[in-house]
PDB file of C-alpha atoms and ligand atoms in Angstrom:
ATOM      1  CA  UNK A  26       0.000   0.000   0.000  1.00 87.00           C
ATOM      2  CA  UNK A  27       1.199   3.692   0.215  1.00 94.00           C
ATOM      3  CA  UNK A  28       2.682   5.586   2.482  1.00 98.00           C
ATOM      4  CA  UNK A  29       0.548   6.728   5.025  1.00 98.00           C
ATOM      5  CA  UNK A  30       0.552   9.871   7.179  1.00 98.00           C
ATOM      6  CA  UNK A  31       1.773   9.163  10.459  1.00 98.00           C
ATOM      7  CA  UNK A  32      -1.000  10.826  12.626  1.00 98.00           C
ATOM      8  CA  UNK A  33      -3.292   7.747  10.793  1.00 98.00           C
ATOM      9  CA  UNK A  34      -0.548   5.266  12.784  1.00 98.00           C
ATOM     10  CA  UNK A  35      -0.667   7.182  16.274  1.00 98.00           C
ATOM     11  CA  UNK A  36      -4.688   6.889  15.874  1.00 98.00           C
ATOM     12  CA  UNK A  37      -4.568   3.053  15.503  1.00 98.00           C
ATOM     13  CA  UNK A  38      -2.130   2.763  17.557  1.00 98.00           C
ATOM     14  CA  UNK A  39      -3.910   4.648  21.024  1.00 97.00           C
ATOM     15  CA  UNK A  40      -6.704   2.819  20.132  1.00 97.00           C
ATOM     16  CA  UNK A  41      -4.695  -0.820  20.648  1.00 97.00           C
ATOM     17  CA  UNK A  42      -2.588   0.125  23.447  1.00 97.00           C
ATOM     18  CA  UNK A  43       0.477   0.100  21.482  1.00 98.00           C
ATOM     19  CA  UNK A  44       3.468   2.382  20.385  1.00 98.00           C
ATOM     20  CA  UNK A  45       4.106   2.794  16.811  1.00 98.00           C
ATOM     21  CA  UNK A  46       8.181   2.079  16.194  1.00 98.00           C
ATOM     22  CA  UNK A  47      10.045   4.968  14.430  1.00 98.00           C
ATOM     23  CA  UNK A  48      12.961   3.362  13.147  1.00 98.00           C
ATOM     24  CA  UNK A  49      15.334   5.543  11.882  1.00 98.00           C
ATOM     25  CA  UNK A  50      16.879   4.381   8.260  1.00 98.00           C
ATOM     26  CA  UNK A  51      19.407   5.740   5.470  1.00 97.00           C
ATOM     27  CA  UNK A  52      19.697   3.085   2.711  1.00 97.00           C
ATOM     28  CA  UNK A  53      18.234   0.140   0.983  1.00 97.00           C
ATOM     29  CA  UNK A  54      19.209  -2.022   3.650  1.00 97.00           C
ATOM     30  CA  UNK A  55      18.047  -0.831   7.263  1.00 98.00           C
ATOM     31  CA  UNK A  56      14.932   0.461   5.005  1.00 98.00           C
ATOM     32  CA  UNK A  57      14.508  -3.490   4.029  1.00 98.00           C
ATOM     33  CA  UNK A  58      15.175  -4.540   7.569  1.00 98.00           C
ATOM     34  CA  UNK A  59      12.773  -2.157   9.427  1.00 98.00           C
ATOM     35  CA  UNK A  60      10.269  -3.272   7.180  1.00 98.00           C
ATOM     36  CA  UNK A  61      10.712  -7.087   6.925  1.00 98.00           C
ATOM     37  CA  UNK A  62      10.804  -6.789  10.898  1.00 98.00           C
ATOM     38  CA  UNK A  63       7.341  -4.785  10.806  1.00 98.00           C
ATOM     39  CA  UNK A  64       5.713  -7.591   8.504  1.00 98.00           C
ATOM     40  CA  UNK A  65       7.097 -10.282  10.371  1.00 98.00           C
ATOM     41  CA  UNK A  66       5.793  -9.074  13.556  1.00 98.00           C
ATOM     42  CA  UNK A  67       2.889  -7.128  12.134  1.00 98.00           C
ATOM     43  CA  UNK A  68       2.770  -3.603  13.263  1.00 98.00           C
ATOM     44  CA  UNK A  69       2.592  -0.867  11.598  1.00 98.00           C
ATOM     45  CA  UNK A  70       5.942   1.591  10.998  1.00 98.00           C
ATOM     46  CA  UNK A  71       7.463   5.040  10.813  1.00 98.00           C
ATOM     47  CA  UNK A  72      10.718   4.723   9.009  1.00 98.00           C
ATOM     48  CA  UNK A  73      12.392   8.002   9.379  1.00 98.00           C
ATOM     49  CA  UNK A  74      15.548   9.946   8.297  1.00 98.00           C
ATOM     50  CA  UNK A  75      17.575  12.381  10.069  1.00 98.00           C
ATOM     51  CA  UNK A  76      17.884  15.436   8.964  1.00 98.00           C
ATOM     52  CA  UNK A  77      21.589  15.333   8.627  1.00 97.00           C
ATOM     53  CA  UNK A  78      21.630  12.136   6.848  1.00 97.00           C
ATOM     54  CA  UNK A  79      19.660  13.850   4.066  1.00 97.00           C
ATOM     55  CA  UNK A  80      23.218  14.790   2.301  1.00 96.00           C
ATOM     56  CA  UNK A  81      24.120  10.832   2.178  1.00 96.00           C
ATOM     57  CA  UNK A  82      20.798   9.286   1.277  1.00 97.00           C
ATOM     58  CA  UNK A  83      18.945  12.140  -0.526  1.00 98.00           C
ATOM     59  CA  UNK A  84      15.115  12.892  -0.029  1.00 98.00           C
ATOM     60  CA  UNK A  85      14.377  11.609  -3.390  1.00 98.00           C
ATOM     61  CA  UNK A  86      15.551   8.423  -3.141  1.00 98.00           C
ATOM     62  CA  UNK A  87      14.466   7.582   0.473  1.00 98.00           C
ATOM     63  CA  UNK A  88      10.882   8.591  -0.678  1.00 98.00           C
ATOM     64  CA  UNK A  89      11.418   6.205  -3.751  1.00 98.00           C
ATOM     65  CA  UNK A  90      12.356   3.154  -1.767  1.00 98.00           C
ATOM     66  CA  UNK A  91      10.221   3.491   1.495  1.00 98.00           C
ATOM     67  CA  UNK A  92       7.529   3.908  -1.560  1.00 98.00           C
ATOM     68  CA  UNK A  93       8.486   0.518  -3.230  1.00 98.00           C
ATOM     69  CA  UNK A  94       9.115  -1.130   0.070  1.00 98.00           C
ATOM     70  CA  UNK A  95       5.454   0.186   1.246  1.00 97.00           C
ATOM     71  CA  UNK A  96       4.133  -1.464  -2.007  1.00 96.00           C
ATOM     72  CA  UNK A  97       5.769  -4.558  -0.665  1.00 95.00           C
ATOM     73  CA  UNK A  98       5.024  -4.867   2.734  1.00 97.00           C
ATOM     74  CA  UNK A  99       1.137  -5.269   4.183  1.00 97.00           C
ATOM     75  CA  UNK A 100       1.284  -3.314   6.862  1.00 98.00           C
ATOM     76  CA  UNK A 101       0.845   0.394   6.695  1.00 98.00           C
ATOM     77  CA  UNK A 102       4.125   2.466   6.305  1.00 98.00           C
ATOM     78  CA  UNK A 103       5.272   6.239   6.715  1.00 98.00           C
ATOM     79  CA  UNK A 104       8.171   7.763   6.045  1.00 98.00           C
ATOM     80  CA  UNK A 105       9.237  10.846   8.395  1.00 98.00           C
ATOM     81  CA  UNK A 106      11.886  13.652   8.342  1.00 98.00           C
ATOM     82  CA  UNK A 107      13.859  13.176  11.646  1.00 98.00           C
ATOM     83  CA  UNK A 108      14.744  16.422  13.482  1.00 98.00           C
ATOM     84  CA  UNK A 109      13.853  18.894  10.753  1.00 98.00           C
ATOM     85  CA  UNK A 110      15.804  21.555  11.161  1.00 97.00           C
ATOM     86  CA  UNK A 111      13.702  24.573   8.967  1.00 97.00           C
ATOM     87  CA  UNK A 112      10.921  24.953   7.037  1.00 98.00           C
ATOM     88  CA  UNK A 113      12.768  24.632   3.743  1.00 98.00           C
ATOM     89  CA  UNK A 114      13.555  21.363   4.562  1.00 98.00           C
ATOM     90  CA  UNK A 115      10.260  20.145   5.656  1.00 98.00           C
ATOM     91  CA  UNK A 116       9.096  20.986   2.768  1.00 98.00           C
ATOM     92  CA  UNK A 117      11.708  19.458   0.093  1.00 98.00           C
ATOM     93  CA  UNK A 118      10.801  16.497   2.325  1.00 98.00           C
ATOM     94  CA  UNK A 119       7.300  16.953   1.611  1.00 98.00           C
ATOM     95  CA  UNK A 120       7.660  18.074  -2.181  1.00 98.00           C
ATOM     96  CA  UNK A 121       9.958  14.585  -2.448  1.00 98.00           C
ATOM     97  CA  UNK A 122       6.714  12.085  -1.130  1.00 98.00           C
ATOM     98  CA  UNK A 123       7.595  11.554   2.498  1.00 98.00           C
ATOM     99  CA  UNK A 124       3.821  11.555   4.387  1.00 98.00           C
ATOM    100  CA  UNK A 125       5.206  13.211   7.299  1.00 98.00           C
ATOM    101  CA  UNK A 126       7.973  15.403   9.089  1.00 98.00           C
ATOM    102  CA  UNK A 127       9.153  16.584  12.151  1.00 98.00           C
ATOM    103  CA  UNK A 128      10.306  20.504  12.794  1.00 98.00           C
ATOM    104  CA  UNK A 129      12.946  20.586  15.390  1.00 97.00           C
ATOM    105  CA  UNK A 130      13.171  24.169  16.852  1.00 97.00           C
ATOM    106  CA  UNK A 131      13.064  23.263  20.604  1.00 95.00           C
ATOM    107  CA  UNK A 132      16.766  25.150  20.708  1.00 94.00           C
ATOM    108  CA  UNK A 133      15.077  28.182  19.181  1.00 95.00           C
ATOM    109  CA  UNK A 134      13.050  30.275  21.853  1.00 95.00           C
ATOM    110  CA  UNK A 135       9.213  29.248  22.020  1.00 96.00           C
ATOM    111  CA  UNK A 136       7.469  31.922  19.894  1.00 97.00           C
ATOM    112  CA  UNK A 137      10.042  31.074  17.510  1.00 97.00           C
ATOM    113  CA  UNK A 138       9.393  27.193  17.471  1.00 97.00           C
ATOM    114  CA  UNK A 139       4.999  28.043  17.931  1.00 97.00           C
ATOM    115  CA  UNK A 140       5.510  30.449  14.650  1.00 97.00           C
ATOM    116  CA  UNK A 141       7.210  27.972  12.394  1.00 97.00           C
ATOM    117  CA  UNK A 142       5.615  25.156  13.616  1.00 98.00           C
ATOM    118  CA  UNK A 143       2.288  26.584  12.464  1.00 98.00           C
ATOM    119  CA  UNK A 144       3.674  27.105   8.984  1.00 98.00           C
ATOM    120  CA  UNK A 145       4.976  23.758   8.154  1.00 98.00           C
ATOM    121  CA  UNK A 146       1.601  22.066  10.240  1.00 98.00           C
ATOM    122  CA  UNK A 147      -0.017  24.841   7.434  1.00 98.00           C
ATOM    123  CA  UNK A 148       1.714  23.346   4.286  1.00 98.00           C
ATOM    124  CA  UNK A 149       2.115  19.630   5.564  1.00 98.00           C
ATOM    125  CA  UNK A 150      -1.508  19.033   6.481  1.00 98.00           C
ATOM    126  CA  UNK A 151      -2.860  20.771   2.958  1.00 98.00           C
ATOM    127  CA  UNK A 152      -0.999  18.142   1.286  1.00 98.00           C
ATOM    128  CA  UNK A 153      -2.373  15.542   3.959  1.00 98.00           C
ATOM    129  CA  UNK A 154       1.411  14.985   5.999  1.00 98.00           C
ATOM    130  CA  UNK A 155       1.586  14.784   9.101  1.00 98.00           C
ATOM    131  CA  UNK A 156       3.647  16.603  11.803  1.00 98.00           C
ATOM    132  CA  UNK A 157       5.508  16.268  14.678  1.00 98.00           C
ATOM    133  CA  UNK A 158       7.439  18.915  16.548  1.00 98.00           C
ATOM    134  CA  UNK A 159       9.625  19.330  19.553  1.00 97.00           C
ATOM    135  CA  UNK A 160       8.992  21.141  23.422  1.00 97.00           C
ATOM    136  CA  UNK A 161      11.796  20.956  26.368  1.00 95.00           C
ATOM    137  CA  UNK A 162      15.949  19.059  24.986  1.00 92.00           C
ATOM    138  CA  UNK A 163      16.896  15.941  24.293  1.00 92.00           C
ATOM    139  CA  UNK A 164      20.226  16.048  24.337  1.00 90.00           C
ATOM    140  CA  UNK A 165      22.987  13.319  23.851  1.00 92.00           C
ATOM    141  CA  UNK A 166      23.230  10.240  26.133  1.00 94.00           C
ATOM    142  CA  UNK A 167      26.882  10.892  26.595  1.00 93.00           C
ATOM    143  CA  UNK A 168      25.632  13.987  29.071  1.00 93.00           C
ATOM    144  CA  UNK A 169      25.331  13.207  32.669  1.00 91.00           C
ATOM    145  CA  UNK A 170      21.949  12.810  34.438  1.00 94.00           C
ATOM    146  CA  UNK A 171      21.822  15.903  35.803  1.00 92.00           C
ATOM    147  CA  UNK A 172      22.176  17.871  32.173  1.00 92.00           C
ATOM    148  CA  UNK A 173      19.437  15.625  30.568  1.00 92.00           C
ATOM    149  CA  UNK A 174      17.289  16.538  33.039  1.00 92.00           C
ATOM    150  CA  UNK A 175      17.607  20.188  32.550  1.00 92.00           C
ATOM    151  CA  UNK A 176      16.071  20.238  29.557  1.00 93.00           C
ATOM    152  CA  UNK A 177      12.925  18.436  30.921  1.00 97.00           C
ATOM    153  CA  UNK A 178       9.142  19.333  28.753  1.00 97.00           C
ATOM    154  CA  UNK A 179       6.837  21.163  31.096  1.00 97.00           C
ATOM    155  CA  UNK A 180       3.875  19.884  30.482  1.00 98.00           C
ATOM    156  CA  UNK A 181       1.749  22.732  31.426  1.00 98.00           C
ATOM    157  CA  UNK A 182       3.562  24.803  28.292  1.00 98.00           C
ATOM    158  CA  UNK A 183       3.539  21.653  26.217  1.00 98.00           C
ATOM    159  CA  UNK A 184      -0.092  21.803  25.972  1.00 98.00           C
ATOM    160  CA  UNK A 185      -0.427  25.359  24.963  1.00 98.00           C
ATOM    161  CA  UNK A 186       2.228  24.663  22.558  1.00 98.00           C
ATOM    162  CA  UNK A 187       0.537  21.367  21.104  1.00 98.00           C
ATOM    163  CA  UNK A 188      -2.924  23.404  21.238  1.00 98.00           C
ATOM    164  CA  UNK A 189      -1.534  26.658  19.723  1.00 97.00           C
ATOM    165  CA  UNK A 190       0.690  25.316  16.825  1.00 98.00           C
ATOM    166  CA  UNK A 191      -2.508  21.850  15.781  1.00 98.00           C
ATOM    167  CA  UNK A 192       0.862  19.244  15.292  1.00 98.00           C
ATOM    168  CA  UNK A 193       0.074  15.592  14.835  1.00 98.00           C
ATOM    169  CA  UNK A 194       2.257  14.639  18.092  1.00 98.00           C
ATOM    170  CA  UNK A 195       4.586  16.508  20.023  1.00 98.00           C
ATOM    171  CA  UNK A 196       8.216  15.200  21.309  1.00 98.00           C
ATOM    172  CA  UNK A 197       9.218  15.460  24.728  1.00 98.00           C
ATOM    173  CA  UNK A 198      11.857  15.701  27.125  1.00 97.00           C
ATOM    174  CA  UNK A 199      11.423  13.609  29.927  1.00 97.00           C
ATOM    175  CA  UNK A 200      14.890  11.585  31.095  1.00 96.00           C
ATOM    176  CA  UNK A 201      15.854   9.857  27.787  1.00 97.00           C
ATOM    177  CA  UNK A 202      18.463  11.014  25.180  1.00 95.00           C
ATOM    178  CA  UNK A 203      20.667  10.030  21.871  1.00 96.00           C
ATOM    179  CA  UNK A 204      22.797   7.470  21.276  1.00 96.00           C
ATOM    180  CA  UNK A 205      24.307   5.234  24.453  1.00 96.00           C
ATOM    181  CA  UNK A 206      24.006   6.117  28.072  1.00 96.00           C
ATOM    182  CA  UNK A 207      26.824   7.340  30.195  1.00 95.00           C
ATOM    183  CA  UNK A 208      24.912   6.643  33.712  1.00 93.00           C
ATOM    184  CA  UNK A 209      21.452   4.739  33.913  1.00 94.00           C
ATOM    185  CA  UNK A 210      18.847   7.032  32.300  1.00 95.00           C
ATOM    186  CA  UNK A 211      16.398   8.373  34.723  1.00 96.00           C
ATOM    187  CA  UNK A 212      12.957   8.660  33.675  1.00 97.00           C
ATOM    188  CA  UNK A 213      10.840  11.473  35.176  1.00 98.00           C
ATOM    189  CA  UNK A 214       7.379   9.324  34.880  1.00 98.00           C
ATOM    190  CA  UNK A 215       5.351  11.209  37.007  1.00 98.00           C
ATOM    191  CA  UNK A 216       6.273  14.014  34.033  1.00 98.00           C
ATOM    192  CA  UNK A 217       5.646  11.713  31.401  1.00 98.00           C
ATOM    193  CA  UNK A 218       1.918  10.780  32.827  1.00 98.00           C
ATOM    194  CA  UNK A 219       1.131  14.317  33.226  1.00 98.00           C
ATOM    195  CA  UNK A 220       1.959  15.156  29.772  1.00 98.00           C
ATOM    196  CA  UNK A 221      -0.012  12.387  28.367  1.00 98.00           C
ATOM    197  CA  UNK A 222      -3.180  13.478  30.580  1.00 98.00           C
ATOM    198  CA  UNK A 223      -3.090  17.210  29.858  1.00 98.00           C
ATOM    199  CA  UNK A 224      -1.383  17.311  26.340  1.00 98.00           C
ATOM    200  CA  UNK A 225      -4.383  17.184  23.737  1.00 96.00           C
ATOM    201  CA  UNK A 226      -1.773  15.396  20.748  1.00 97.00           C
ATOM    202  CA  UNK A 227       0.322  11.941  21.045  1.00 98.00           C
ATOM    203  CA  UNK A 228       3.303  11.834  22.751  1.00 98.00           C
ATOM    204  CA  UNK A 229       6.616  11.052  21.242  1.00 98.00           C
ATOM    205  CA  UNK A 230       9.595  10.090  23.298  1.00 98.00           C
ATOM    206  CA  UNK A 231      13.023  10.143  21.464  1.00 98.00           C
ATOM    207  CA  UNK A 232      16.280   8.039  22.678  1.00 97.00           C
ATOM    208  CA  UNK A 233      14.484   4.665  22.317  1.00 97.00           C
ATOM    209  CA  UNK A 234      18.405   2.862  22.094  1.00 98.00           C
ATOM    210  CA  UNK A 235      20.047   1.714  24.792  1.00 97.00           C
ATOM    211  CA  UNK A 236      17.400   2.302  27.579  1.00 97.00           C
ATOM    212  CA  UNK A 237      16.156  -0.426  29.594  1.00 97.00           C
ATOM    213  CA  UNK A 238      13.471  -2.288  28.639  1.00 98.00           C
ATOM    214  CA  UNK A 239      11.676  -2.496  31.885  1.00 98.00           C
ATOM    215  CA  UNK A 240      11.358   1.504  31.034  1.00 98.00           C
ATOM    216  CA  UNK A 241      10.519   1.137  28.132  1.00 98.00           C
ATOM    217  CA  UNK A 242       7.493  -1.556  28.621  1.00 98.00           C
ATOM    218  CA  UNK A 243       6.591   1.182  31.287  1.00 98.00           C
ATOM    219  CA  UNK A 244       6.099   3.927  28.915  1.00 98.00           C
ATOM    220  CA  UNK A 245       4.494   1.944  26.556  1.00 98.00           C
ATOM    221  CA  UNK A 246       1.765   0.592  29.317  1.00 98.00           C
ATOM    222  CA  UNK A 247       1.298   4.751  30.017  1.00 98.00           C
ATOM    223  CA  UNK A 248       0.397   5.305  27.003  1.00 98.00           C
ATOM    224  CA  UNK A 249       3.194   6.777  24.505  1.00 98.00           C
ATOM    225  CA  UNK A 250       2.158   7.107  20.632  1.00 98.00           C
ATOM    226  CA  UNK A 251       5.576   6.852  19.204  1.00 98.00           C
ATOM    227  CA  UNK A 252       9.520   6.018  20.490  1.00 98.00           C
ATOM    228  CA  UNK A 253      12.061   6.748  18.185  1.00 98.00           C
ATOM    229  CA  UNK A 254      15.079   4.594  17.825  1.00 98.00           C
ATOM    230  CA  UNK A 255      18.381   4.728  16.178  1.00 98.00           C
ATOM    231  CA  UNK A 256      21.546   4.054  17.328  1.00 98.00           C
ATOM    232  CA  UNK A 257      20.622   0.358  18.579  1.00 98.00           C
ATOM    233  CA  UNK A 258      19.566  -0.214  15.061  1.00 98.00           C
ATOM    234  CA  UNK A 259      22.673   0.833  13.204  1.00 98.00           C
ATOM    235  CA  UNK A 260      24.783  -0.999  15.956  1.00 98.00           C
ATOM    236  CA  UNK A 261      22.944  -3.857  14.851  1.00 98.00           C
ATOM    237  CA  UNK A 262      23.445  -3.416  11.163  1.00 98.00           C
ATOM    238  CA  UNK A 263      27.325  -2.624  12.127  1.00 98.00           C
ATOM    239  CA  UNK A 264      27.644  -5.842  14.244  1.00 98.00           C
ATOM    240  CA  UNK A 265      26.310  -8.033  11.353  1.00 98.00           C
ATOM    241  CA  UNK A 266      28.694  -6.275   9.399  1.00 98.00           C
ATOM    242  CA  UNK A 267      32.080  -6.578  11.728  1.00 98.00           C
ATOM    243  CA  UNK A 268      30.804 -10.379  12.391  1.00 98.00           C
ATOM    244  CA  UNK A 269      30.978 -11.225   8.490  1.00 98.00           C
ATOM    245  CA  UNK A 270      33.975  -9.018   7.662  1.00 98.00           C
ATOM    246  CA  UNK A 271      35.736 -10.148  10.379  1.00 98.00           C
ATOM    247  CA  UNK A 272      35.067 -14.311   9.715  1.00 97.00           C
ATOM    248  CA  UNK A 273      37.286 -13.505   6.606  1.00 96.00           C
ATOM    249  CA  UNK A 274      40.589 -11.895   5.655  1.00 96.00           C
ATOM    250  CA  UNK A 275      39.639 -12.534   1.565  1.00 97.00           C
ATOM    251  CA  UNK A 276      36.873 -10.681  -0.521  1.00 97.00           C
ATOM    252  CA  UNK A 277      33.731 -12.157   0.623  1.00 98.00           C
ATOM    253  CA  UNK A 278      31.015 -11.384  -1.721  1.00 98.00           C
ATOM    254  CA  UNK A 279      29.111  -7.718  -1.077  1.00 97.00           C
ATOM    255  CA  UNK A 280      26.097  -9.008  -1.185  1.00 98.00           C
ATOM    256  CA  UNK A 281      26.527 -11.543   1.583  1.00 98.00           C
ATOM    257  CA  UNK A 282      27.795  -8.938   3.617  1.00 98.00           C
ATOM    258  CA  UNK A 283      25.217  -6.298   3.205  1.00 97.00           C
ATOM    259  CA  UNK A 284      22.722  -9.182   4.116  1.00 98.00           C
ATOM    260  CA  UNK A 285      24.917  -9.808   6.969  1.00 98.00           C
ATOM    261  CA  UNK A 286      23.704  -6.455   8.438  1.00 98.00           C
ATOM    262  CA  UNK A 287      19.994  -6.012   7.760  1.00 98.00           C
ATOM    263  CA  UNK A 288      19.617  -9.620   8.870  1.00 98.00           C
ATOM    264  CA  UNK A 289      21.345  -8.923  12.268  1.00 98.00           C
ATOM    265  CA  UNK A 290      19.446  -5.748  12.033  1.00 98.00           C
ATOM    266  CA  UNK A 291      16.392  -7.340  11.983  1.00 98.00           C
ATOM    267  CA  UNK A 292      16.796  -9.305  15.278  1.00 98.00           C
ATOM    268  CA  UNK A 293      17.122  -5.914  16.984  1.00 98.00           C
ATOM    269  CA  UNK A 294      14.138  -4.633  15.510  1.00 98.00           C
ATOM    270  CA  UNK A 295      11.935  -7.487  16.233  1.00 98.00           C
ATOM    271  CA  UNK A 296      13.001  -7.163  19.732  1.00 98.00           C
ATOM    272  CA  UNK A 297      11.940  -3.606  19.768  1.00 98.00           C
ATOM    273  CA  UNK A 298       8.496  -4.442  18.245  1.00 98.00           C
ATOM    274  CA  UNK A 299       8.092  -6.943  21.029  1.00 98.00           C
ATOM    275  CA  UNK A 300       8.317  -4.362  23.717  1.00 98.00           C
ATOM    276  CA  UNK A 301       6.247  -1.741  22.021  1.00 98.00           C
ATOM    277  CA  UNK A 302       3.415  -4.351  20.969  1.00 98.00           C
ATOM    278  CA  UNK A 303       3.281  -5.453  25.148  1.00 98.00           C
ATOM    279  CA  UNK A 304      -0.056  -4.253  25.605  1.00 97.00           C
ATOM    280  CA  UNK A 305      -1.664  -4.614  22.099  1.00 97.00           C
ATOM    281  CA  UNK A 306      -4.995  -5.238  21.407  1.00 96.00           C
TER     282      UNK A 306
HETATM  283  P1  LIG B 507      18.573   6.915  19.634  1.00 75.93           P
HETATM  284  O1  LIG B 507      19.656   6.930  18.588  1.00 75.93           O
HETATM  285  O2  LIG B 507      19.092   7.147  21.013  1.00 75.93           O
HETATM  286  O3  LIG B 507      17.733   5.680  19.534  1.00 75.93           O
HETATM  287  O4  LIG B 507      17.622   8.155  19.333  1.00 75.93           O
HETATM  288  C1  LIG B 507      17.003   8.205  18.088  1.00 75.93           C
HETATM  289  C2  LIG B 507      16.036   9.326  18.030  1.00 75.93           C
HETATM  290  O5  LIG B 507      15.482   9.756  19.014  1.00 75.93           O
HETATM  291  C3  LIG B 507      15.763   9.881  16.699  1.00 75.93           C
HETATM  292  O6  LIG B 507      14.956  11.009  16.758  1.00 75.93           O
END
């Protein structure tokens, strides 16, 4: 089938007591493996692409394969700008056929981030994409506990925000970040629960890799729309990849090798879907 916009995913997926996956992707193969690990363990999927990967994969041709792949795969599919960084590029996302972005301006100062919001949630929903922005920092796991937590969403601002600007599901700060932890994350769920009760959009919590999964299962059973993972995904794909390249010092042929890692890519992601389909109905 087609892509789909997301916001059609987050509906489904509060009414099933699930959290939709947003795996991010930036070639054939983690696109193949995020999607032959959705089919497999049917759920639906947000394949995304961060904004700085743009320069390596191109809009164009992400659009073109999560397209194909969609047309492959029976459950539904949409493809997401990760971490837009300006309207331009939400919308050369938009004009290249992904179904929904994200516009990142939680660094710029609020009126700032409610103003351009509203533009791209103007463009992207009159060509029926959806739209997901950002309130409060996630910054990198490598930070301490105490930074992550200074950039913590309040949730009384989050719903003005998410009321003011009409996005499709707003991102929040709440104890997780990018890439691997330096110290235990620490999850502020008392936060988290208040967002979800006073916030009138989905909530989206980034920095899915490398936290537990008893915290994750936990966030899931509250109620989160979408988690966003990356890093643990292209660890995956690189493990597969060292494990193959490594079991010979001769030319092994690519194609085995590039197998190598969206096969052990796959395993991750079906472990992923298992935590985030917990509560399903
Ligand atoms: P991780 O790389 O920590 O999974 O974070 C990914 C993410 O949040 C993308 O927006």
């Amino acid at each position: 089938m087609p892509l789909v916009p997301f916001a059609d995913l987050l509906a489904d997926a509060l009414k099933h007591h699930y959290t939709v996956a947003a795996f991010n992707v930036l070639n054939l193969e983690t696109a193949q493996a995020v999607a032959e690990a959705a089919e497999r363990s049917g759920s639906p999927l947000i394949m995304q692409v961060f904004h700085a990967h743009l320069a390596h994969s191109g809009a164009d041709f992400m659009a073109a394969i999560a397209e194909i792949i969609s047309r492959h795969t029976s459950v539904p599919i949409s493809l997401s700008l990760d971490h837009g960084r300006s309207y331009e590029q939400a919308m050369m996302c938009i004009e290249n056929g992904f179904s929904g972005v994200m516009i990142d301006l939680s660094s710029s100062d609020y009126e700032k981030n409610v103003e351009e919001t509203k533009r791209v949630v103007s463009a992207a929903h009159s060509r029926g994409v959806s739209v997901e922005a950002e309130l409060g920092k996630v910054i990198d796991a490598s930070s301490s506990v105490e930074e992550i937590g200074r950039g913590m969403t309040d949730p009384e601002v989050a719903a003005s925000f998410a009321a003011e600007t009409g996005i499709d599901a707003l991102a929040v700060s709440i104890g997780t970040a990018h890439g691997f932890y330096a110290d235990k994350p620490q999850i502020d769920f008392p936060r988290l629960e208040k967002l979800l009760s006073i916030v009138d959009c989905p909530i989206v919590v980034h920095g899915g890799s490398d936290t537990p999964d008893d915290d994750v299962i936990r966030m899931v059973g509250m109620g989160i729309s979408k988690l966003n993972v990356g890093t643990d995904l292209m660890m995956g794909y690189e493990n597969g990849l060292r494990r193959i390249l490594s079991s010979s010092p001769d030319f092994i042929d690519l194609q085995k090798v590039l197998e190598a890692g969206r096969d052990a890519e796959i395993e991750v992601c079906l472990h992923k879907f298992g935590l985030l389909n917990k509560f399903r109905i």
